[in-house]
Structure formats: structure tokens, C-alpha cells
Amino acid sequence: MDLIHLCFTLLCATGLSMLGWRILNWVWFRPRKLEKILRKQGFKGNPYRFLVGDIRELGKMVAEAKSKPIGLADDILQRVVPADFDTVKKHGKKSFVWLGPKPMVYLMDPDLIKEVVTKWNQFEKIKAVNPLTNLLVGGLAVTEGEKWVKHRKIINPAFHVDKLKNMLHAMYLSCSTMVNEWEKMVSADRQCEVDAYYYLENFTSDVISRTAFGSSYREGTKIFQLQREQSGLVVESLRSLYIPGMSLLPTKRNKRMMEIGKEVKGLVRSIIDKRLREVKGGETHQGDLLGILLDSNCKEIEQNENNKSFGMTMDEVIEECKLFYFAGQETTANTLVWALILLSQHQDWQKRAREEVLQAFGNNKPDFDGLNRLKVVNMILQETLRLYSPVPALSRTVNEDSKLGDITLPKGVTIQIPVLLLHHDVQLWGDDAKQFNPGRFSEGVAKVTMGKASYLTFGGGPRICIGQNFSMLEAKLGLAMILQRFSFVLSPSYTHAPHATITLQPQHGAHLILQSIQP
């Protein structure tokens, strides 16, 4: 018994020693080694501080930036991405910060960025340290490797041009609801004040509900409300130090995130189950994203001799639907609201865009081909996306020692591609980089960027956003229909406060004065 007891004690001691070494290596030796490698290659940043790194300072920067608005002529970078802005300003474009014991390297060389987004299998999207953050968005946004290839193949048919043409009418119905409501509001005095962001969120939510599920906005209202709350909770968790196992603690935030995740999954599941019952009953729904997705998934399984491993599981379909809801609604609403804010300040471009729209459609319903011929409107949206990119940064992880140009990034480093900083870089865009000048896109994106990876609104490489054409079509339609009926200026009550949650939004809404241009 003494021998057994001794062996057990030795095993426990060995186990504890190994665990202690792994913890010590994680919080001290490994970070110091990574720091030495990065500094040898010319990267600059603050010295590593035990466990916390730069997290406290970064959190203070964000809180302080968010606490007060800025002027319309002020640089938005210091408010939207204060940590990125401060780090690059202090240490240069070849810099890094500490996210706890893990260094995050800034990458601002377009050639190196192109290499990163092209080699998507080597530089993968970051897996959430806190597993609860995956409750917000899954699907194509987070899958990797062969699973991503399979999902992309199944989903691709939903975004073909012919499918988008069929969805335009649903988009038109959603936008008509919004502009008709605005017309009622301006009817008394021929002008009124509205928070455009509130209405644009409802518009894009309704579009997703109609085009994704063939339902009205009301059926999806609960999902949108829950996803918006979940987004805020995810941002909170990302800005705090996470220690493995913390997601299992029954904290108020953890419990609420779990509750929301379960409820959203149940709501989406009920929509899918209802659709499957309708299909079994002989109804067809080939015109919406869910119908196309389910049909494509079935065909993929049938083509592989009914082997379900070639298709998506029901849980995977649910994750893709959640992604439709979140990404499809937020990015387009944000693009449109910043476009209206910019056009409110630049009446010359608002006038040019309206003249183009009225010449193309008059007061008639915009059609697909006509929308694609709107050059001025397209230039305005591209410039809006440059100045107010919906996603301020892209992140990738280095899973193995990797050569990138003339530098070597060691395993364990995170890559940060500061999209917003790139889009405002005078070295890439000229002295007017921070000014609204849609004319820079008069000959297209490729011409102005000269093929460099300096315009990353929808990402880049093979993993470029699958819904970019859907989003641009919706944004063109929305802007065209607003310009057909209204002129607009910023309200005296408007507060300029762009801020980033998951996407770039106006913190205090977008208060505009609408004026009817209809006789």
C-alpha cells in the first residue's frame, strides 16, 4: 500500500509540475520568446507585462474615445480604432500590442496583406478564445479548411446574379415601406426630422427576413433584437482578459449569452422546420435564400450517393441562417446610414446622385440593370465604404512558423489588418485620403488601388464576403429610392459619434431633416 501511495503521490506531483510549467510557459517564457523574435525583425511595441499585457490600457482608450462625440471635420480613427491608431502612431507601421500573453502584430503593407488573405489555409481566421463569442455568428464567417470549402460550394448558388434579380422585388417592398412612412411624416410641413439609422435597420432587417425566409420583418424582430444584445455582450467579452475556463463560470454575462444563443437557435430552427413541412406538403420556395440553401444542400447529398457527410447538418444550416441575419442586416444598414450622413454634408454629390437616379428611373420602380448602371451612386457607396468600412479590422492567426515577405512570424502570433487605417492612409490614397471624394473611384476600384490589397471593405482573397453583391444591390436600391423622393441635411440635433461594436455604427443615431422633392 505504501508503494501504491508513493506512486500516486509521484504521479500527482509530476502532473502538477507539468501543469505549472505549462502555465508558466504560457504567461511568461513563451511571450518573452515571441517578443525577442519580433523585435529582432524590427517590430516595435510596449514591453510584455505579466499576464495582462496591454489590455488595460487598450480598454481605457476605447472607453475614453466612446465617452465623447467628435466634430464632423475630425479624424474618426482616434474615436473608432483608438488602440490601432495610437499603436501605429507611437511605434510605426511595423508594430505590435499585447492581448494578454499573446502579441498582435499590425500588418499595413498591401503586398503582405495580399499574401495573407490569399493563403487563407495558412493564415486562418482567429478562433475565439472565449467559446461563448461563437454564439453570435457561425457559418462561413468562422469555418475553416475543407468544411469552409464545402459550405461555400453549397451556399454559392444563393448569390448568383439570376437569384439576386429575383430578390430585387422583395428588397423594393421593404424599402417602399420605409419611404412611404417618411412621406407621411413630411406631408404636413413638407419636411421632418428622422433618426435615419432606426429606419434603415428596420429596412435591412425586413430585406433579410423577406429574401432569406420569405417572411415579414415582424417574424424576425425577436431574432434581430436578441442578436443585437448578443453583439454587445460579445464586444464586452472581447475587451476583457479571458482565462481558459472562464466561460464555464455562472456569471451574469455568461448566463445571458447562453440564454440568447439557445433562444436564437430555437427561433431559427422553428423557421427551418416550418419550411421543411411546407416543402413536404408540396409548396416551393426557390426564390429565397433558405429555399435555395436547402435545395443546394439536398443536391450535394444526392450527387454523392445520399452520403450526408457531403452536405450540411441541420445545426450547420442554422448557423448559416444566423450569419444571414447578422451580417446581411448590419453591414448594409451601416453603409447606407454613413452614405446619407456624408451626402448631407456634401450637397453637390447628393445633387449629382439624384440627377443620375431621376434620369435613369424618373419616379418609377428601379430595375436591376438600371441599378447596375448607376455610376455616381456606385462611386458614392464605394467611397462611403472606404471612409466608414463596416468592419474596421481583419484578424488572422499564425498556427505555425510562417514566412511572409522578408519577415518570419512565429507560431502563436495574431495578425491584425487595420482596414480603417489602411483606408485612411495618405501614402496609399493621397493627400485627400481623409476627405469624401467619390471621384477617386470614377474608373473603378482596381484602377485606384492599382491591384494592391489596400481596399478591404469585403475582405479579400478566396474568402472575400460571399454576400457583397447582395449588399451592394440592396444599398443601391435603398439610396436610389431615397434620392427619388427626398433631399436631406443633418439635423442640428445630430451628434457625430462613429463607434465600433462588431461593425461601425453611429453611436447616437443619424438625425436628418428630410424634405420632400415630390410636387
mmCIF file with all atom_site columns, C-alpha atoms in Angstrom, residues 288-471:
data_model
loop_
_atom_site.group_PDB
_atom_site.id
_atom_site.type_symbol
_atom_site.label_atom_id
_atom_site.label_alt_id
_atom_site.label_comp_id
_atom_site.label_asym_id
_atom_site.label_entity_id
_atom_site.label_seq_id
_atom_site.pdbx_PDB_ins_code
_atom_site.Cartn_x
_atom_site.Cartn_y
_atom_site.Cartn_z
_atom_site.occupancy
_atom_site.B_iso_or_equiv
_atom_site.pdbx_formal_charge
_atom_site.auth_seq_id
_atom_site.auth_comp_id
_atom_site.auth_asym_id
_atom_site.auth_atom_id
_atom_site.pdbx_PDB_model_num
ATOM 1   C CA . ASP A 1 288 ? -35.433 32.943 -51.046 1.00 0.00 ? 288 ASP A CA 1
ATOM 2   C CA . LEU A 1 289 ? -32.042 32.175 -49.562 1.00 0.00 ? 289 LEU A CA 1
ATOM 3   C CA . LEU A 1 290 ? -33.294 29.436 -47.244 1.00 0.00 ? 290 LEU A CA 1
ATOM 4   C CA . GLY A 1 291 ? -35.084 27.641 -50.088 1.00 0.00 ? 291 GLY A CA 1
ATOM 5   C CA . ILE A 1 292 ? -32.013 27.862 -52.321 1.00 0.00 ? 292 ILE A CA 1
ATOM 6   C CA . LEU A 1 293 ? -29.738 26.725 -49.497 1.00 0.00 ? 293 LEU A CA 1
ATOM 7   C CA . LEU A 1 294 ? -31.881 23.702 -48.602 1.00 0.00 ? 294 LEU A CA 1
ATOM 8   C CA . ASP A 1 295 ? -32.220 22.760 -52.280 1.00 0.00 ? 295 ASP A CA 1
ATOM 9   C CA . SER A 1 296 ? -28.468 23.106 -52.885 1.00 0.00 ? 296 SER A CA 1
ATOM 10  C CA . ASN A 1 297 ? -27.738 21.060 -49.772 1.00 0.00 ? 297 ASN A CA 1
ATOM 11  C CA . CYS A 1 298 ? -30.072 18.249 -50.906 1.00 0.00 ? 298 CYS A CA 1
ATOM 12  C CA . LYS A 1 299 ? -28.482 18.188 -54.370 1.00 0.00 ? 299 LYS A CA 1
ATOM 13  C CA . GLU A 1 300 ? -24.999 17.987 -52.859 1.00 0.00 ? 300 GLU A CA 1
ATOM 14  C CA . ILE A 1 301 ? -26.048 14.961 -50.783 1.00 0.00 ? 301 ILE A CA 1
ATOM 15  C CA . GLU A 1 302 ? -27.808 13.271 -53.753 1.00 0.00 ? 302 GLU A CA 1
ATOM 16  C CA . GLN A 1 303 ? -24.819 13.799 -56.065 1.00 0.00 ? 303 GLN A CA 1
ATOM 17  C CA . ASN A 1 304 ? -22.700 11.949 -53.540 1.00 0.00 ? 304 ASN A CA 1
ATOM 18  C CA . GLU A 1 305 ? -24.997 8.901  -53.373 1.00 0.00 ? 305 GLU A CA 1
ATOM 19  C CA . ASN A 1 306 ? -27.025 10.191 -50.449 1.00 0.00 ? 306 ASN A CA 1
ATOM 20  C CA . ASN A 1 307 ? -23.947 10.448 -48.236 1.00 0.00 ? 307 ASN A CA 1
ATOM 21  C CA . LYS A 1 308 ? -24.969 13.119 -45.714 1.00 0.00 ? 308 LYS A CA 1
ATOM 22  C CA . SER A 1 309 ? -21.335 13.816 -44.799 1.00 0.00 ? 309 SER A CA 1
ATOM 23  C CA . PHE A 1 310 ? -21.117 15.759 -48.081 1.00 0.00 ? 310 PHE A CA 1
ATOM 24  C CA . GLY A 1 311 ? -23.908 18.118 -47.094 1.00 0.00 ? 311 GLY A CA 1
ATOM 25  C CA . MET A 1 312 ? -24.594 20.345 -44.110 1.00 0.00 ? 312 MET A CA 1
ATOM 26  C CA . THR A 1 313 ? -26.195 19.190 -40.892 1.00 0.00 ? 313 THR A CA 1
ATOM 27  C CA . MET A 1 314 ? -29.269 20.958 -39.556 1.00 0.00 ? 314 MET A CA 1
ATOM 28  C CA . ASP A 1 315 ? -27.141 22.723 -36.941 1.00 0.00 ? 315 ASP A CA 1
ATOM 29  C CA . GLU A 1 316 ? -24.828 23.967 -39.710 1.00 0.00 ? 316 GLU A CA 1
ATOM 30  C CA . VAL A 1 317 ? -27.801 25.249 -41.716 1.00 0.00 ? 317 VAL A CA 1
ATOM 31  C CA . ILE A 1 318 ? -28.966 27.121 -38.601 1.00 0.00 ? 318 ILE A CA 1
ATOM 32  C CA . GLU A 1 319 ? -25.514 28.729 -38.212 1.00 0.00 ? 319 GLU A CA 1
ATOM 33  C CA . GLU A 1 320 ? -25.571 29.906 -41.836 1.00 0.00 ? 320 GLU A CA 1
ATOM 34  C CA . CYS A 1 321 ? -29.041 31.379 -41.300 1.00 0.00 ? 321 CYS A CA 1
ATOM 35  C CA . LYS A 1 322 ? -27.820 33.236 -38.203 1.00 0.00 ? 322 LYS A CA 1
ATOM 36  C CA . LEU A 1 323 ? -24.997 34.632 -40.319 1.00 0.00 ? 323 LEU A CA 1
ATOM 37  C CA . PHE A 1 324 ? -27.522 35.818 -42.949 1.00 0.00 ? 324 PHE A CA 1
ATOM 38  C CA . TYR A 1 325 ? -29.379 37.652 -40.219 1.00 0.00 ? 325 TYR A CA 1
ATOM 39  C CA . PHE A 1 326 ? -26.398 39.336 -38.610 1.00 0.00 ? 326 PHE A CA 1
ATOM 40  C CA . ALA A 1 327 ? -24.027 40.114 -41.491 1.00 0.00 ? 327 ALA A CA 1
ATOM 41  C CA . GLY A 1 328 ? -26.723 40.852 -44.063 1.00 0.00 ? 328 GLY A CA 1
ATOM 42  C CA . GLN A 1 329 ? -28.576 43.307 -41.873 1.00 0.00 ? 329 GLN A CA 1
ATOM 43  C CA . GLU A 1 330 ? -25.827 45.192 -40.053 1.00 0.00 ? 330 GLU A CA 1
ATOM 44  C CA . THR A 1 331 ? -23.344 45.857 -42.850 1.00 0.00 ? 331 THR A CA 1
ATOM 45  C CA . THR A 1 332 ? -25.887 47.243 -45.328 1.00 0.00 ? 332 THR A CA 1
ATOM 46  C CA . ALA A 1 333 ? -27.672 49.405 -42.752 1.00 0.00 ? 333 ALA A CA 1
ATOM 47  C CA . ASN A 1 334 ? -24.326 50.869 -41.706 1.00 0.00 ? 334 ASN A CA 1
ATOM 48  C CA . THR A 1 335 ? -23.245 51.521 -45.305 1.00 0.00 ? 335 THR A CA 1
ATOM 49  C CA . LEU A 1 336 ? -26.486 53.344 -46.068 1.00 0.00 ? 336 LEU A CA 1
ATOM 50  C CA . VAL A 1 337 ? -26.518 55.437 -42.915 1.00 0.00 ? 337 VAL A CA 1
ATOM 51  C CA . TRP A 1 338 ? -22.945 56.689 -43.458 1.00 0.00 ? 338 TRP A CA 1
ATOM 52  C CA . ALA A 1 339 ? -23.772 57.408 -47.103 1.00 0.00 ? 339 ALA A CA 1
ATOM 53  C CA . LEU A 1 340 ? -26.723 59.592 -46.019 1.00 0.00 ? 340 LEU A CA 1
ATOM 54  C CA . ILE A 1 341 ? -24.599 61.365 -43.404 1.00 0.00 ? 341 ILE A CA 1
ATOM 55  C CA . LEU A 1 342 ? -21.863 62.077 -45.956 1.00 0.00 ? 342 LEU A CA 1
ATOM 56  C CA . LEU A 1 343 ? -24.317 63.237 -48.638 1.00 0.00 ? 343 LEU A CA 1
ATOM 57  C CA . SER A 1 344 ? -25.943 65.519 -46.056 1.00 0.00 ? 344 SER A CA 1
ATOM 58  C CA . GLN A 1 345 ? -22.581 67.261 -45.716 1.00 0.00 ? 345 GLN A CA 1
ATOM 59  C CA . HIS A 1 346 ? -21.787 67.221 -49.437 1.00 0.00 ? 346 HIS A CA 1
ATOM 60  C CA . GLN A 1 347 ? -24.862 68.575 -51.182 1.00 0.00 ? 347 GLN A CA 1
ATOM 61  C CA . ASP A 1 348 ? -23.071 68.729 -54.552 1.00 0.00 ? 348 ASP A CA 1
ATOM 62  C CA . TRP A 1 349 ? -22.674 64.951 -54.598 1.00 0.00 ? 349 TRP A CA 1
ATOM 63  C CA . GLN A 1 350 ? -26.225 64.478 -53.319 1.00 0.00 ? 350 GLN A CA 1
ATOM 64  C CA . LYS A 1 351 ? -27.478 66.584 -56.241 1.00 0.00 ? 351 LYS A CA 1
ATOM 65  C CA . ARG A 1 352 ? -25.359 64.656 -58.767 1.00 0.00 ? 352 ARG A CA 1
ATOM 66  C CA . ALA A 1 353 ? -26.589 61.318 -57.458 1.00 0.00 ? 353 ALA A CA 1
ATOM 67  C CA . ARG A 1 354 ? -30.239 62.427 -57.518 1.00 0.00 ? 354 ARG A CA 1
ATOM 68  C CA . GLU A 1 355 ? -29.939 63.695 -61.083 1.00 0.00 ? 355 GLU A CA 1
ATOM 69  C CA . GLU A 1 356 ? -28.482 60.339 -62.130 1.00 0.00 ? 356 GLU A CA 1
ATOM 70  C CA . VAL A 1 357 ? -31.252 58.382 -60.392 1.00 0.00 ? 357 VAL A CA 1
ATOM 71  C CA . LEU A 1 358 ? -34.064 60.528 -61.823 1.00 0.00 ? 358 LEU A CA 1
ATOM 72  C CA . GLN A 1 359 ? -32.563 60.329 -65.299 1.00 0.00 ? 359 GLN A CA 1
ATOM 73  C CA . ALA A 1 360 ? -32.384 56.536 -65.027 1.00 0.00 ? 360 ALA A CA 1
ATOM 74  C CA . PHE A 1 361 ? -35.779 55.840 -63.434 1.00 0.00 ? 361 PHE A CA 1
ATOM 75  C CA . GLY A 1 362 ? -37.776 59.060 -63.040 1.00 0.00 ? 362 GLY A CA 1
ATOM 76  C CA . ASN A 1 363 ? -40.304 58.217 -60.324 1.00 0.00 ? 363 ASN A CA 1
ATOM 77  C CA . ASN A 1 364 ? -40.580 54.605 -61.479 1.00 0.00 ? 364 ASN A CA 1
ATOM 78  C CA . LYS A 1 365 ? -39.500 51.439 -59.718 1.00 0.00 ? 365 LYS A CA 1
ATOM 79  C CA . PRO A 1 366 ? -35.709 50.931 -60.084 1.00 0.00 ? 366 PRO A CA 1
ATOM 80  C CA . ASP A 1 367 ? -34.808 47.822 -62.089 1.00 0.00 ? 367 ASP A CA 1
ATOM 81  C CA . PHE A 1 368 ? -31.788 45.524 -61.821 1.00 0.00 ? 368 PHE A CA 1
ATOM 82  C CA . ASP A 1 369 ? -29.969 46.597 -64.985 1.00 0.00 ? 369 ASP A CA 1
ATOM 83  C CA . GLY A 1 370 ? -30.594 50.280 -64.285 1.00 0.00 ? 370 GLY A CA 1
ATOM 84  C CA . LEU A 1 371 ? -29.196 49.996 -60.752 1.00 0.00 ? 371 LEU A CA 1
ATOM 85  C CA . ASN A 1 372 ? -26.024 48.413 -62.095 1.00 0.00 ? 372 ASN A CA 1
ATOM 86  C CA . ARG A 1 373 ? -25.579 51.379 -64.465 1.00 0.00 ? 373 ARG A CA 1
ATOM 87  C CA . LEU A 1 374 ? -25.677 53.992 -61.663 1.00 0.00 ? 374 LEU A CA 1
ATOM 88  C CA . LYS A 1 375 ? -22.063 55.116 -61.817 1.00 0.00 ? 375 LYS A CA 1
ATOM 89  C CA . VAL A 1 376 ? -22.267 58.118 -59.444 1.00 0.00 ? 376 VAL A CA 1
ATOM 90  C CA . VAL A 1 377 ? -24.280 56.199 -56.846 1.00 0.00 ? 377 VAL A CA 1
ATOM 91  C CA . ASN A 1 378 ? -21.796 53.327 -57.046 1.00 0.00 ? 378 ASN A CA 1
ATOM 92  C CA . MET A 1 379 ? -18.859 55.723 -56.589 1.00 0.00 ? 379 MET A CA 1
ATOM 93  C CA . ILE A 1 380 ? -20.547 57.265 -53.544 1.00 0.00 ? 380 ILE A CA 1
ATOM 94  C CA . LEU A 1 381 ? -21.114 53.864 -51.931 1.00 0.00 ? 381 LEU A CA 1
ATOM 95  C CA . GLN A 1 382 ? -17.528 52.776 -52.626 1.00 0.00 ? 382 GLN A CA 1
ATOM 96  C CA . GLU A 1 383 ? -16.167 55.969 -51.062 1.00 0.00 ? 383 GLU A CA 1
ATOM 97  C CA . THR A 1 384 ? -18.514 55.542 -48.092 1.00 0.00 ? 384 THR A CA 1
ATOM 98  C CA . LEU A 1 385 ? -17.216 52.013 -47.593 1.00 0.00 ? 385 LEU A CA 1
ATOM 99  C CA . ARG A 1 386 ? -13.667 53.323 -47.734 1.00 0.00 ? 386 ARG A CA 1
ATOM 100 C CA . LEU A 1 387 ? -14.153 56.065 -45.139 1.00 0.00 ? 387 LEU A CA 1
ATOM 101 C CA . TYR A 1 388 ? -16.552 54.100 -42.907 1.00 0.00 ? 388 TYR A CA 1
ATOM 102 C CA . SER A 1 389 ? -15.693 50.473 -43.524 1.00 0.00 ? 389 SER A CA 1
ATOM 103 C CA . PRO A 1 390 ? -18.327 48.318 -41.758 1.00 0.00 ? 390 PRO A CA 1
ATOM 104 C CA . VAL A 1 391 ? -15.584 46.075 -40.351 1.00 0.00 ? 391 VAL A CA 1
ATOM 105 C CA . PRO A 1 392 ? -12.714 48.247 -39.032 1.00 0.00 ? 392 PRO A CA 1
ATOM 106 C CA . ALA A 1 393 ? -10.145 45.412 -38.912 1.00 0.00 ? 393 ALA A CA 1
ATOM 107 C CA . LEU A 1 394 ? -9.478  41.842 -40.019 1.00 0.00 ? 394 LEU A CA 1
ATOM 108 C CA . SER A 1 395 ? -7.604  39.362 -37.844 1.00 0.00 ? 395 SER A CA 1
ATOM 109 C CA . ARG A 1 396 ? -5.766  36.169 -38.674 1.00 0.00 ? 396 ARG A CA 1
ATOM 110 C CA . THR A 1 397 ? -3.844  33.653 -36.616 1.00 0.00 ? 397 THR A CA 1
ATOM 111 C CA . VAL A 1 398 ? -0.406  32.142 -37.216 1.00 0.00 ? 398 VAL A CA 1
ATOM 112 C CA . ASN A 1 399 ? -0.714  28.431 -36.429 1.00 0.00 ? 399 ASN A CA 1
ATOM 113 C CA . GLU A 1 400 ? 2.836   27.556 -37.466 1.00 0.00 ? 400 GLU A CA 1
ATOM 114 C CA . ASP A 1 401 ? 6.052   29.473 -38.081 1.00 0.00 ? 401 ASP A CA 1
ATOM 115 C CA . SER A 1 402 ? 5.361   31.288 -41.361 1.00 0.00 ? 402 SER A CA 1
ATOM 116 C CA . LYS A 1 403 ? 7.395   33.252 -43.868 1.00 0.00 ? 403 LYS A CA 1
ATOM 117 C CA . LEU A 1 404 ? 5.702   36.420 -45.057 1.00 0.00 ? 404 LEU A CA 1
ATOM 118 C CA . GLY A 1 405 ? 7.745   38.528 -47.459 1.00 0.00 ? 405 GLY A CA 1
ATOM 119 C CA . ASP A 1 406 ? 11.076  39.102 -45.714 1.00 0.00 ? 406 ASP A CA 1
ATOM 120 C CA . ILE A 1 407 ? 9.730   38.502 -42.201 1.00 0.00 ? 407 ILE A CA 1
ATOM 121 C CA . THR A 1 408 ? 9.065   35.333 -40.247 1.00 0.00 ? 408 THR A CA 1
ATOM 122 C CA . LEU A 1 409 ? 6.048   35.247 -37.959 1.00 0.00 ? 409 LEU A CA 1
ATOM 123 C CA . PRO A 1 410 ? 6.305   32.644 -35.196 1.00 0.00 ? 410 PRO A CA 1
ATOM 124 C CA . LYS A 1 411 ? 3.501   30.332 -34.182 1.00 0.00 ? 411 LYS A CA 1
ATOM 125 C CA . GLY A 1 412 ? 1.248   31.926 -31.588 1.00 0.00 ? 412 GLY A CA 1
ATOM 126 C CA . VAL A 1 413 ? 1.200   35.431 -33.059 1.00 0.00 ? 413 VAL A CA 1
ATOM 127 C CA . THR A 1 414 ? -2.021  37.147 -34.136 1.00 0.00 ? 414 THR A CA 1
ATOM 128 C CA . ILE A 1 415 ? -2.091  39.280 -37.291 1.00 0.00 ? 415 ILE A CA 1
ATOM 129 C CA . GLN A 1 416 ? -4.170  42.459 -37.253 1.00 0.00 ? 416 GLN A CA 1
ATOM 130 C CA . ILE A 1 417 ? -5.012  44.051 -40.619 1.00 0.00 ? 417 ILE A CA 1
ATOM 131 C CA . PRO A 1 418 ? -6.283  47.520 -39.611 1.00 0.00 ? 418 PRO A CA 1
ATOM 132 C CA . VAL A 1 419 ? -8.675  48.065 -42.509 1.00 0.00 ? 419 VAL A CA 1
ATOM 133 C CA . LEU A 1 420 ? -9.793  51.525 -41.425 1.00 0.00 ? 420 LEU A CA 1
ATOM 134 C CA . LEU A 1 421 ? -6.206  52.734 -41.008 1.00 0.00 ? 421 LEU A CA 1
ATOM 135 C CA . LEU A 1 422 ? -5.372  51.408 -44.466 1.00 0.00 ? 422 LEU A CA 1
ATOM 136 C CA . HIS A 1 423 ? -8.393  53.144 -45.996 1.00 0.00 ? 423 HIS A CA 1
ATOM 137 C CA . HIS A 1 424 ? -7.292  56.473 -44.474 1.00 0.00 ? 424 HIS A CA 1
ATOM 138 C CA . ASP A 1 425 ? -3.575  56.123 -45.249 1.00 0.00 ? 425 ASP A CA 1
ATOM 139 C CA . VAL A 1 426 ? -2.305  59.131 -47.239 1.00 0.00 ? 426 VAL A CA 1
ATOM 140 C CA . GLN A 1 427 ? 0.570   57.054 -48.610 1.00 0.00 ? 427 GLN A CA 1
ATOM 141 C CA . LEU A 1 428 ? -1.938  54.739 -50.264 1.00 0.00 ? 428 LEU A CA 1
ATOM 142 C CA . TRP A 1 429 ? -4.775  57.155 -51.124 1.00 0.00 ? 429 TRP A CA 1
ATOM 143 C CA . GLY A 1 430 ? -3.123  60.557 -51.473 1.00 0.00 ? 430 GLY A CA 1
ATOM 144 C CA . ASP A 1 431 ? -3.299  63.793 -49.511 1.00 0.00 ? 431 ASP A CA 1
ATOM 145 C CA . ASP A 1 432 ? -7.127  63.759 -49.615 1.00 0.00 ? 432 ASP A CA 1
ATOM 146 C CA . ALA A 1 433 ? -7.326  60.282 -48.045 1.00 0.00 ? 433 ALA A CA 1
ATOM 147 C CA . LYS A 1 434 ? -9.465  61.530 -45.151 1.00 0.00 ? 434 LYS A CA 1
ATOM 148 C CA . GLN A 1 435 ? -11.807 63.537 -47.364 1.00 0.00 ? 435 GLN A CA 1
ATOM 149 C CA . PHE A 1 436 ? -15.009 62.462 -49.090 1.00 0.00 ? 436 PHE A CA 1
ATOM 150 C CA . ASN A 1 437 ? -14.149 62.244 -52.783 1.00 0.00 ? 437 ASN A CA 1
ATOM 151 C CA . PRO A 1 438 ? -16.190 59.637 -54.682 1.00 0.00 ? 438 PRO A CA 1
ATOM 152 C CA . GLY A 1 439 ? -14.496 60.769 -57.887 1.00 0.00 ? 439 GLY A CA 1
ATOM 153 C CA . ARG A 1 440 ? -11.447 58.716 -56.944 1.00 0.00 ? 440 ARG A CA 1
ATOM 154 C CA . PHE A 1 441 ? -13.482 55.631 -57.946 1.00 0.00 ? 441 PHE A CA 1
ATOM 155 C CA . SER A 1 442 ? -14.517 57.020 -61.354 1.00 0.00 ? 442 SER A CA 1
ATOM 156 C CA . GLU A 1 443 ? -12.504 54.305 -63.115 1.00 0.00 ? 443 GLU A CA 1
ATOM 157 C CA . GLY A 1 444 ? -13.227 51.540 -60.650 1.00 0.00 ? 444 GLY A CA 1
ATOM 158 C CA . VAL A 1 445 ? -11.611 50.057 -57.561 1.00 0.00 ? 445 VAL A CA 1
ATOM 159 C CA . ALA A 1 446 ? -8.840  48.202 -59.410 1.00 0.00 ? 446 ALA A CA 1
ATOM 160 C CA . LYS A 1 447 ? -7.658  51.395 -61.100 1.00 0.00 ? 447 LYS A CA 1
ATOM 161 C CA . VAL A 1 448 ? -7.386  53.475 -57.927 1.00 0.00 ? 448 VAL A CA 1
ATOM 162 C CA . THR A 1 449 ? -5.767  50.679 -55.862 1.00 0.00 ? 449 THR A CA 1
ATOM 163 C CA . MET A 1 450 ? -3.514  49.549 -58.753 1.00 0.00 ? 450 MET A CA 1
ATOM 164 C CA . GLY A 1 451 ? -4.266  45.960 -57.800 1.00 0.00 ? 451 GLY A CA 1
ATOM 165 C CA . LYS A 1 452 ? -2.900  46.335 -54.261 1.00 0.00 ? 452 LYS A CA 1
ATOM 166 C CA . ALA A 1 453 ? -4.697  44.960 -51.202 1.00 0.00 ? 453 ALA A CA 1
ATOM 167 C CA . SER A 1 454 ? -5.485  48.430 -49.862 1.00 0.00 ? 454 SER A CA 1
ATOM 168 C CA . TYR A 1 455 ? -9.308  48.345 -50.184 1.00 0.00 ? 455 TYR A CA 1
ATOM 169 C CA . LEU A 1 456 ? -10.692 45.581 -47.982 1.00 0.00 ? 456 LEU A CA 1
ATOM 170 C CA . THR A 1 457 ? -14.291 46.522 -47.308 1.00 0.00 ? 457 THR A CA 1
ATOM 171 C CA . PHE A 1 458 ? -15.491 42.995 -48.062 1.00 0.00 ? 458 PHE A CA 1
ATOM 172 C CA . GLY A 1 459 ? -12.239 41.277 -47.134 1.00 0.00 ? 459 GLY A CA 1
ATOM 173 C CA . GLY A 1 460 ? -10.087 39.779 -49.867 1.00 0.00 ? 460 GLY A CA 1
ATOM 174 C CA . GLY A 1 461 ? -8.759  36.626 -51.470 1.00 0.00 ? 461 GLY A CA 1
ATOM 175 C CA . PRO A 1 462 ? -10.830 33.428 -51.760 1.00 0.00 ? 462 PRO A CA 1
ATOM 176 C CA . ARG A 1 463 ? -12.640 34.293 -48.524 1.00 0.00 ? 463 ARG A CA 1
ATOM 177 C CA . ILE A 1 464 ? -13.991 37.603 -49.785 1.00 0.00 ? 464 ILE A CA 1
ATOM 178 C CA . CYS A 1 465 ? -17.525 38.153 -48.484 1.00 0.00 ? 465 CYS A CA 1
ATOM 179 C CA . ILE A 1 466 ? -19.969 35.929 -50.358 1.00 0.00 ? 466 ILE A CA 1
ATOM 180 C CA . GLY A 1 467 ? -22.770 38.470 -49.876 1.00 0.00 ? 467 GLY A CA 1
ATOM 181 C CA . GLN A 1 468 ? -21.028 41.563 -51.281 1.00 0.00 ? 468 GLN A CA 1
ATOM 182 C CA . ASN A 1 469 ? -23.144 41.712 -54.467 1.00 0.00 ? 469 ASN A CA 1
ATOM 183 C CA . PHE A 1 470 ? -26.320 41.214 -52.421 1.00 0.00 ? 470 PHE A CA 1
ATOM 184 C CA . SER A 1 471 ? -25.303 44.032 -50.069 1.00 0.00 ? 471 SER A CA 1
#
